[in-house]
Amino acid sequence: MTATKKDVLAVLRTIEDPELKRDVVTLNMVQRVDVAEGRAIVELKLPQRAAGFKEAMRQAAKQGIEGLGLVPDVTFSIDLAGSGSAPDGPGAGASNPLPRVKHVIAVGAGKGGVGKSTVSINLAVGLARAGKKVGLMDGDIYGPSVPTMLGTDRYEVRAEGKILVPFEVHGIKTMTIGALVEDDKPLIWRGPMAHGAFQQLATQTDWGDLDFLIIDLPPGTGDVPLTMSQLLPLTGAVVVCTPQKVAQDDAKRAINMFRQLQIEVLGLVENMSFFIGDDGKEYDLFGRGGAEMLAQQSGVPFMGAIPINTNLRRHSDAGDPTANFTGEDTLSAALEAVTRSVARQVEVHVASGAGVGPTLNIL
Ligand code: ADP
């Protein structure tokens, strides 16, 4: 039997962008696939970022196509203008499942443990304290820590029909996968389950009217950001990074991932930037300023630095983020500065015409 276009597409589905770990079909890099007279004609369009993967992709495509008994004719073009094509999603014209939410903002990080959930929570509480209507969705479905940090781990989840009723704490609405599973069970989700869980939390929670829905993403560049980009129209993403060189490399990958998914990176937050000792002195433990440098190099706004702070950790463990804003000055000042910076970048985004809502005077 002669191979068909479908067989060639199946081959292309095995070829991955090594950085995003997604195949070239899912990433909409395939411009043309034709099979005619024993030849498979394939055209791929790569973002500039992925230009270096061209030869490896060509070899893999050739090998696969020859395996089908066809002569490969594989050509590439490089997309110099954009960050690359993203899979179809609300940005590509699909309907918006959250029409009552003005701004969806994702918080991501290249790896775990850098304070992504801490920043998500304090950003949500900070915006609420500034008078905004805010929801926080714990999209970190593999390791939800939001329930502990908000103190909702003691609460029973309620549903009305198929719709989840969010918890209302610290001035925000929140829903988490942690409310739906037992907290000491490991969360092992296969791709489609992760997709379903994320979708349920985002679209089957009664968020009501919100100015901001903050989404705490899982660390790294896995399935969930892709699901999110297909499902929700995002205003943009905030990337959290610690100052060390190795952390910057991970953050760079996160920035590239958002760009590949055509999600604007609103800015970079440096967490665990420095430590203030009992003597009042500032100690530079991890190389303060590293994330700011990365922000400059990557052409994204720097949104401020949060120090290592024992009270911040203590209030997180106690599920009381409000205390971060009512206590000592250095902590509340740093968190409020980051909140203002995020709000400002949303204003810039709206003013640039990229936003969907009306121009806001945010803070
Ligand atoms: P991630 O979401 O990136 O995995 P978390 O926000 O869960 O990281 O933070 C990991 C741990 O570090 C938590 O115990 C948190 O309270 C603590 N932590 C985060 N940022 C700080 C900080 N600036 N100062 C002190 N502790 C912090």
mmCIF file of N, CA, C and O in Angstrom, residues 75-125:
data_model
loop_
_atom_site.group_PDB
_atom_site.id
_atom_site.type_symbol
_atom_site.label_atom_id
_atom_site.label_comp_id
_atom_site.label_asym_id
_atom_site.label_seq_id
_atom_site.Cartn_x
_atom_site.Cartn_y
_atom_site.Cartn_z
ATOM 1 N N THR A 75 11.740 20.989 3.105
ATOM 2 C CA THR A 75 12.335 22.335 3.110
ATOM 3 C C THR A 75 11.899 23.104 4.357
ATOM 4 O O THR A 75 10.884 22.797 4.968
ATOM 5 N N PHE A 76 12.708 24.108 4.679
ATOM 6 C CA PHE A 76 12.445 24.902 5.900
ATOM 7 C C PHE A 76 12.400 26.387 5.557
ATOM 8 O O PHE A 76 13.101 26.843 4.655
ATOM 9 N N SER A 77 11.614 27.116 6.308
ATOM 10 C CA SER A 77 11.756 28.573 6.305
ATOM 11 C C SER A 77 11.836 29.008 7.769
ATOM 12 O O SER A 77 11.401 28.284 8.665
ATOM 13 N N ILE A 78 12.441 30.157 7.972
ATOM 14 C CA ILE A 78 12.588 30.657 9.343
ATOM 15 C C ILE A 78 11.707 31.896 9.503
ATOM 16 O O ILE A 78 11.746 32.806 8.666
ATOM 17 N N ASP A 79 10.911 31.900 10.567
ATOM 18 C CA ASP A 79 9.999 33.009 10.838
ATOM 19 C C ASP A 79 10.777 34.095 11.587
ATOM 20 O O ASP A 79 10.943 34.029 12.805
ATOM 21 N N LEU A 80 11.253 35.099 10.835
ATOM 22 C CA LEU A 80 12.088 36.126 11.461
ATOM 23 C C LEU A 80 11.259 37.125 12.253
ATOM 24 O O LEU A 80 11.708 37.696 13.238
ATOM 25 N N ALA A 81 10.026 37.307 11.837
ATOM 26 C CA ALA A 81 9.200 38.355 12.455
ATOM 27 C C ALA A 81 8.712 37.961 13.839
ATOM 28 O O ALA A 81 8.841 38.695 14.797
ATOM 29 N N GLY A 82 8.178 36.773 13.939
ATOM 30 C CA GLY A 82 7.486 36.418 15.182
ATOM 31 C C GLY A 82 8.290 35.484 16.034
ATOM 32 O O GLY A 82 9.443 35.159 15.748
ATOM 33 N N SER A 83 7.666 35.072 17.105
ATOM 34 C CA SER A 83 8.323 34.135 18.009
ATOM 35 C C SER A 83 8.011 32.713 17.587
ATOM 36 O O SER A 83 8.410 31.769 18.216
ATOM 37 N N GLY A 84 7.234 32.577 16.520
ATOM 38 C CA GLY A 84 6.887 31.239 16.057
ATOM 39 C C GLY A 84 5.403 31.038 16.154
ATOM 40 O O GLY A 84 4.712 31.729 16.885
ATOM 41 N N SER A 85 4.921 30.066 15.411
ATOM 42 C CA SER A 85 3.477 29.878 15.393
ATOM 43 C C SER A 85 3.036 29.049 16.584
ATOM 44 O O SER A 85 3.695 28.098 16.973
ATOM 45 N N ALA A 86 1.952 29.419 17.171
ATOM 46 C CA ALA A 86 1.414 28.680 18.314
ATOM 47 C C ALA A 86 0.245 27.828 17.852
ATOM 48 O O ALA A 86 -0.351 28.100 16.826
ATOM 49 N N PRO A 87 -0.083 26.805 18.614
ATOM 50 C CA PRO A 87 -1.233 25.998 18.258
ATOM 51 C C PRO A 87 -2.492 26.867 18.265
ATOM 52 O O PRO A 87 -2.540 27.885 18.944
ATOM 53 N N ASP A 88 -3.505 26.411 17.548
ATOM 54 C CA ASP A 88 -4.757 27.166 17.541
ATOM 55 C C ASP A 88 -5.274 27.331 18.950
ATOM 56 O O ASP A 88 -5.197 26.430 19.761
ATOM 57 N N GLY A 89 -5.798 28.470 19.257
ATOM 58 C CA GLY A 89 -6.357 28.707 20.582
ATOM 59 C C GLY A 89 -7.233 29.924 20.522
ATOM 60 O O GLY A 89 -7.512 30.405 19.436
ATOM 61 N N PRO A 90 -7.668 30.423 21.685
ATOM 62 C CA PRO A 90 -8.513 31.599 21.697
ATOM 63 C C PRO A 90 -7.878 32.762 20.950
ATOM 64 O O PRO A 90 -8.561 33.526 20.305
ATOM 65 N N GLY A 91 -6.535 32.863 21.045
ATOM 66 C CA GLY A 91 -5.842 33.904 20.298
ATOM 67 C C GLY A 91 -6.060 33.746 18.808
ATOM 68 O O GLY A 91 -6.003 34.702 18.050
ATOM 69 N N ALA A 92 -6.332 32.539 18.361
ATOM 70 C CA ALA A 92 -6.528 32.283 16.933
ATOM 71 C C ALA A 92 -8.014 32.357 16.564
ATOM 72 O O ALA A 92 -8.416 31.951 15.501
ATOM 73 N N GLY A 93 -8.839 32.851 17.466
ATOM 74 C CA GLY A 93 -10.212 33.120 17.079
ATOM 75 C C GLY A 93 -11.268 32.265 17.766
ATOM 76 O O GLY A 93 -12.451 32.506 17.600
ATOM 77 N N ALA A 94 -10.871 31.278 18.550
ATOM 78 C CA ALA A 94 -11.871 30.451 19.223
ATOM 79 C C ALA A 94 -12.587 31.286 20.288
ATOM 80 O O ALA A 94 -12.122 32.342 20.675
ATOM 81 N N SER A 95 -13.710 30.791 20.802
ATOM 82 C CA SER A 95 -14.479 31.611 21.730
ATOM 83 C C SER A 95 -13.818 31.630 23.109
ATOM 84 O O SER A 95 -13.100 30.704 23.489
ATOM 85 N N ASN A 96 -14.084 32.682 23.863
ATOM 86 C CA ASN A 96 -13.476 32.860 25.174
ATOM 87 C C ASN A 96 -14.347 32.191 26.237
ATOM 88 O O ASN A 96 -15.472 32.617 26.465
ATOM 89 N N PRO A 97 -13.833 31.161 26.936
ATOM 90 C CA PRO A 97 -14.659 30.502 27.945
ATOM 91 C C PRO A 97 -14.822 31.323 29.224
ATOM 92 O O PRO A 97 -15.627 30.958 30.078
ATOM 93 N N LEU A 98 -14.056 32.402 29.387
ATOM 94 C CA LEU A 98 -14.152 33.231 30.603
ATOM 95 C C LEU A 98 -14.429 34.695 30.233
ATOM 96 O O LEU A 98 -13.600 35.582 30.508
ATOM 97 N N PRO A 99 -15.581 34.961 29.640
ATOM 98 C CA PRO A 99 -15.841 36.331 29.171
ATOM 99 C C PRO A 99 -15.961 37.352 30.297
ATOM 100 O O PRO A 99 -15.849 38.549 30.053
ATOM 101 N N ARG A 100 -16.180 36.874 31.531
ATOM 102 C CA ARG A 100 -16.350 37.831 32.644
ATOM 103 C C ARG A 100 -15.034 38.122 33.364
ATOM 104 O O ARG A 100 -15.015 38.790 34.388
ATOM 105 N N VAL A 101 -13.958 37.589 32.837
ATOM 106 C CA VAL A 101 -12.640 37.854 33.431
ATOM 107 C C VAL A 101 -11.881 38.811 32.514
ATOM 108 O O VAL A 101 -11.698 38.524 31.330
ATOM 109 N N LYS A 102 -11.463 39.954 33.064
ATOM 110 C CA LYS A 102 -10.811 40.952 32.203
ATOM 111 C C LYS A 102 -9.392 40.535 31.822
ATOM 112 O O LYS A 102 -8.980 40.697 30.691
ATOM 113 N N HIS A 103 -8.634 40.039 32.794
ATOM 114 C CA HIS A 103 -7.230 39.714 32.510
ATOM 115 C C HIS A 103 -6.833 38.384 33.133
ATOM 116 O O HIS A 103 -6.941 38.216 34.354
ATOM 117 N N VAL A 104 -6.392 37.471 32.294
ATOM 118 C CA VAL A 104 -5.840 36.216 32.812
ATOM 119 C C VAL A 104 -4.323 36.345 32.769
ATOM 120 O O VAL A 104 -3.748 36.643 31.713
ATOM 121 N N ILE A 105 -3.687 36.142 33.906
ATOM 122 C CA ILE A 105 -2.223 36.263 33.980
ATOM 123 C C ILE A 105 -1.650 34.963 34.529
ATOM 124 O O ILE A 105 -2.034 34.510 35.613
ATOM 125 N N ALA A 106 -0.758 34.361 33.786
ATOM 126 C CA ALA A 106 -0.119 33.125 34.239
ATOM 127 C C ALA A 106 1.180 33.463 34.953
ATOM 128 O O ALA A 106 1.890 34.394 34.557
ATOM 129 N N VAL A 107 1.476 32.701 36.003
ATOM 130 C CA VAL A 107 2.775 32.857 36.676
ATOM 131 C C VAL A 107 3.538 31.551 36.486
ATOM 132 O O VAL A 107 3.056 30.476 36.868
ATOM 133 N N GLY A 108 4.692 31.642 35.856
ATOM 134 C CA GLY A 108 5.458 30.438 35.546
ATOM 135 C C GLY A 108 6.888 30.545 36.031
ATOM 136 O O GLY A 108 7.357 31.617 36.443
ATOM 137 N N ALA A 109 7.585 29.412 36.007
ATOM 138 C CA ALA A 109 9.005 29.386 36.372
ATOM 139 C C ALA A 109 9.648 28.226 35.641
ATOM 140 O O ALA A 109 8.975 27.245 35.304
ATOM 141 N N GLY A 110 10.947 28.358 35.401
ATOM 142 C CA GLY A 110 11.647 27.296 34.695
ATOM 143 C C GLY A 110 11.750 26.020 35.517
ATOM 144 O O GLY A 110 11.861 24.929 34.993
ATOM 145 N N LYS A 111 11.740 26.168 36.861
ATOM 146 C CA LYS A 111 11.843 24.976 37.709
ATOM 147 C C LYS A 111 11.136 25.225 39.047
ATOM 148 O O LYS A 111 10.786 26.362 39.361
ATOM 149 N N GLY A 112 10.968 24.167 39.812
ATOM 150 C CA GLY A 112 10.242 24.275 41.073
ATOM 151 C C GLY A 112 11.097 24.881 42.181
ATOM 152 O O GLY A 112 12.329 24.937 42.071
ATOM 153 N N GLY A 113 10.437 25.366 43.198
ATOM 154 C CA GLY A 113 11.143 25.814 44.391
ATOM 155 C C GLY A 113 11.668 27.228 44.346
ATOM 156 O O GLY A 113 12.340 27.670 45.273
ATOM 157 N N VAL A 114 11.371 27.969 43.275
ATOM 158 C CA VAL A 114 11.917 29.331 43.176
ATOM 159 C C VAL A 114 10.965 30.376 43.756
ATOM 160 O O VAL A 114 11.311 31.548 43.852
ATOM 161 N N GLY A 115 9.749 29.931 44.136
ATOM 162 C CA GLY A 115 8.803 30.870 44.743
ATOM 163 C C GLY A 115 7.675 31.284 43.809
ATOM 164 O O GLY A 115 7.042 32.319 44.022
ATOM 165 N N LYS A 116 7.394 30.457 42.834
ATOM 166 C CA LYS A 116 6.329 30.758 41.862
ATOM 167 C C LYS A 116 4.969 30.855 42.560
ATOM 168 O O LYS A 116 4.223 31.815 42.326
ATOM 169 N N SER A 117 4.659 29.876 43.413
ATOM 170 C CA SER A 117 3.364 29.918 44.116
ATOM 171 C C SER A 117 3.330 31.100 45.084
ATOM 172 O O SER A 117 2.301 31.765 45.225
ATOM 173 N N THR A 118 4.442 31.351 45.745
ATOM 174 C CA THR A 118 4.524 32.487 46.664
ATOM 175 C C THR A 118 4.208 33.789 45.925
ATOM 176 O O THR A 118 3.435 34.621 46.406
ATOM 177 N N VAL A 119 4.813 33.957 44.741
ATOM 178 C CA VAL A 119 4.572 35.180 43.969
ATOM 179 C C VAL A 119 3.118 35.217 43.490
ATOM 180 O O VAL A 119 2.445 36.254 43.585
ATOM 181 N N SER A 120 2.584 34.085 43.012
ATOM 182 C CA SER A 120 1.188 34.048 42.530
ATOM 183 C C SER A 120 0.242 34.513 43.626
ATOM 184 O O SER A 120 -0.632 35.351 43.400
ATOM 185 N N ILE A 121 0.423 33.939 44.805
ATOM 186 C CA ILE A 121 -0.489 34.233 45.920
ATOM 187 C C ILE A 121 -0.381 35.690 46.354
ATOM 188 O O ILE A 121 -1.380 36.385 46.517
ATOM 189 N N ASN A 122 0.843 36.155 46.511
ATOM 190 C CA ASN A 122 1.011 37.519 47.000
ATOM 191 C C ASN A 122 0.625 38.550 45.948
ATOM 192 O O ASN A 122 0.160 39.648 46.280
ATOM 193 N N LEU A 123 0.774 38.190 44.685
ATOM 194 C CA LEU A 123 0.302 39.061 43.610
ATOM 195 C C LEU A 123 -1.227 39.148 43.666
ATOM 196 O O LEU A 123 -1.807 40.238 43.587
ATOM 197 N N ALA A 124 -1.875 37.988 43.822
ATOM 198 C CA ALA A 124 -3.343 37.967 43.888
ATOM 199 C C ALA A 124 -3.834 38.771 45.098
ATOM 200 O O ALA A 124 -4.718 39.632 44.970
ATOM 201 N N VAL A 125 -3.234 38.524 46.256
ATOM 202 C CA VAL A 125 -3.673 39.234 47.470
ATOM 203 C C VAL A 125 -3.346 40.731 47.356
ATOM 204 O O VAL A 125 -4.154 41.590 47.727
#
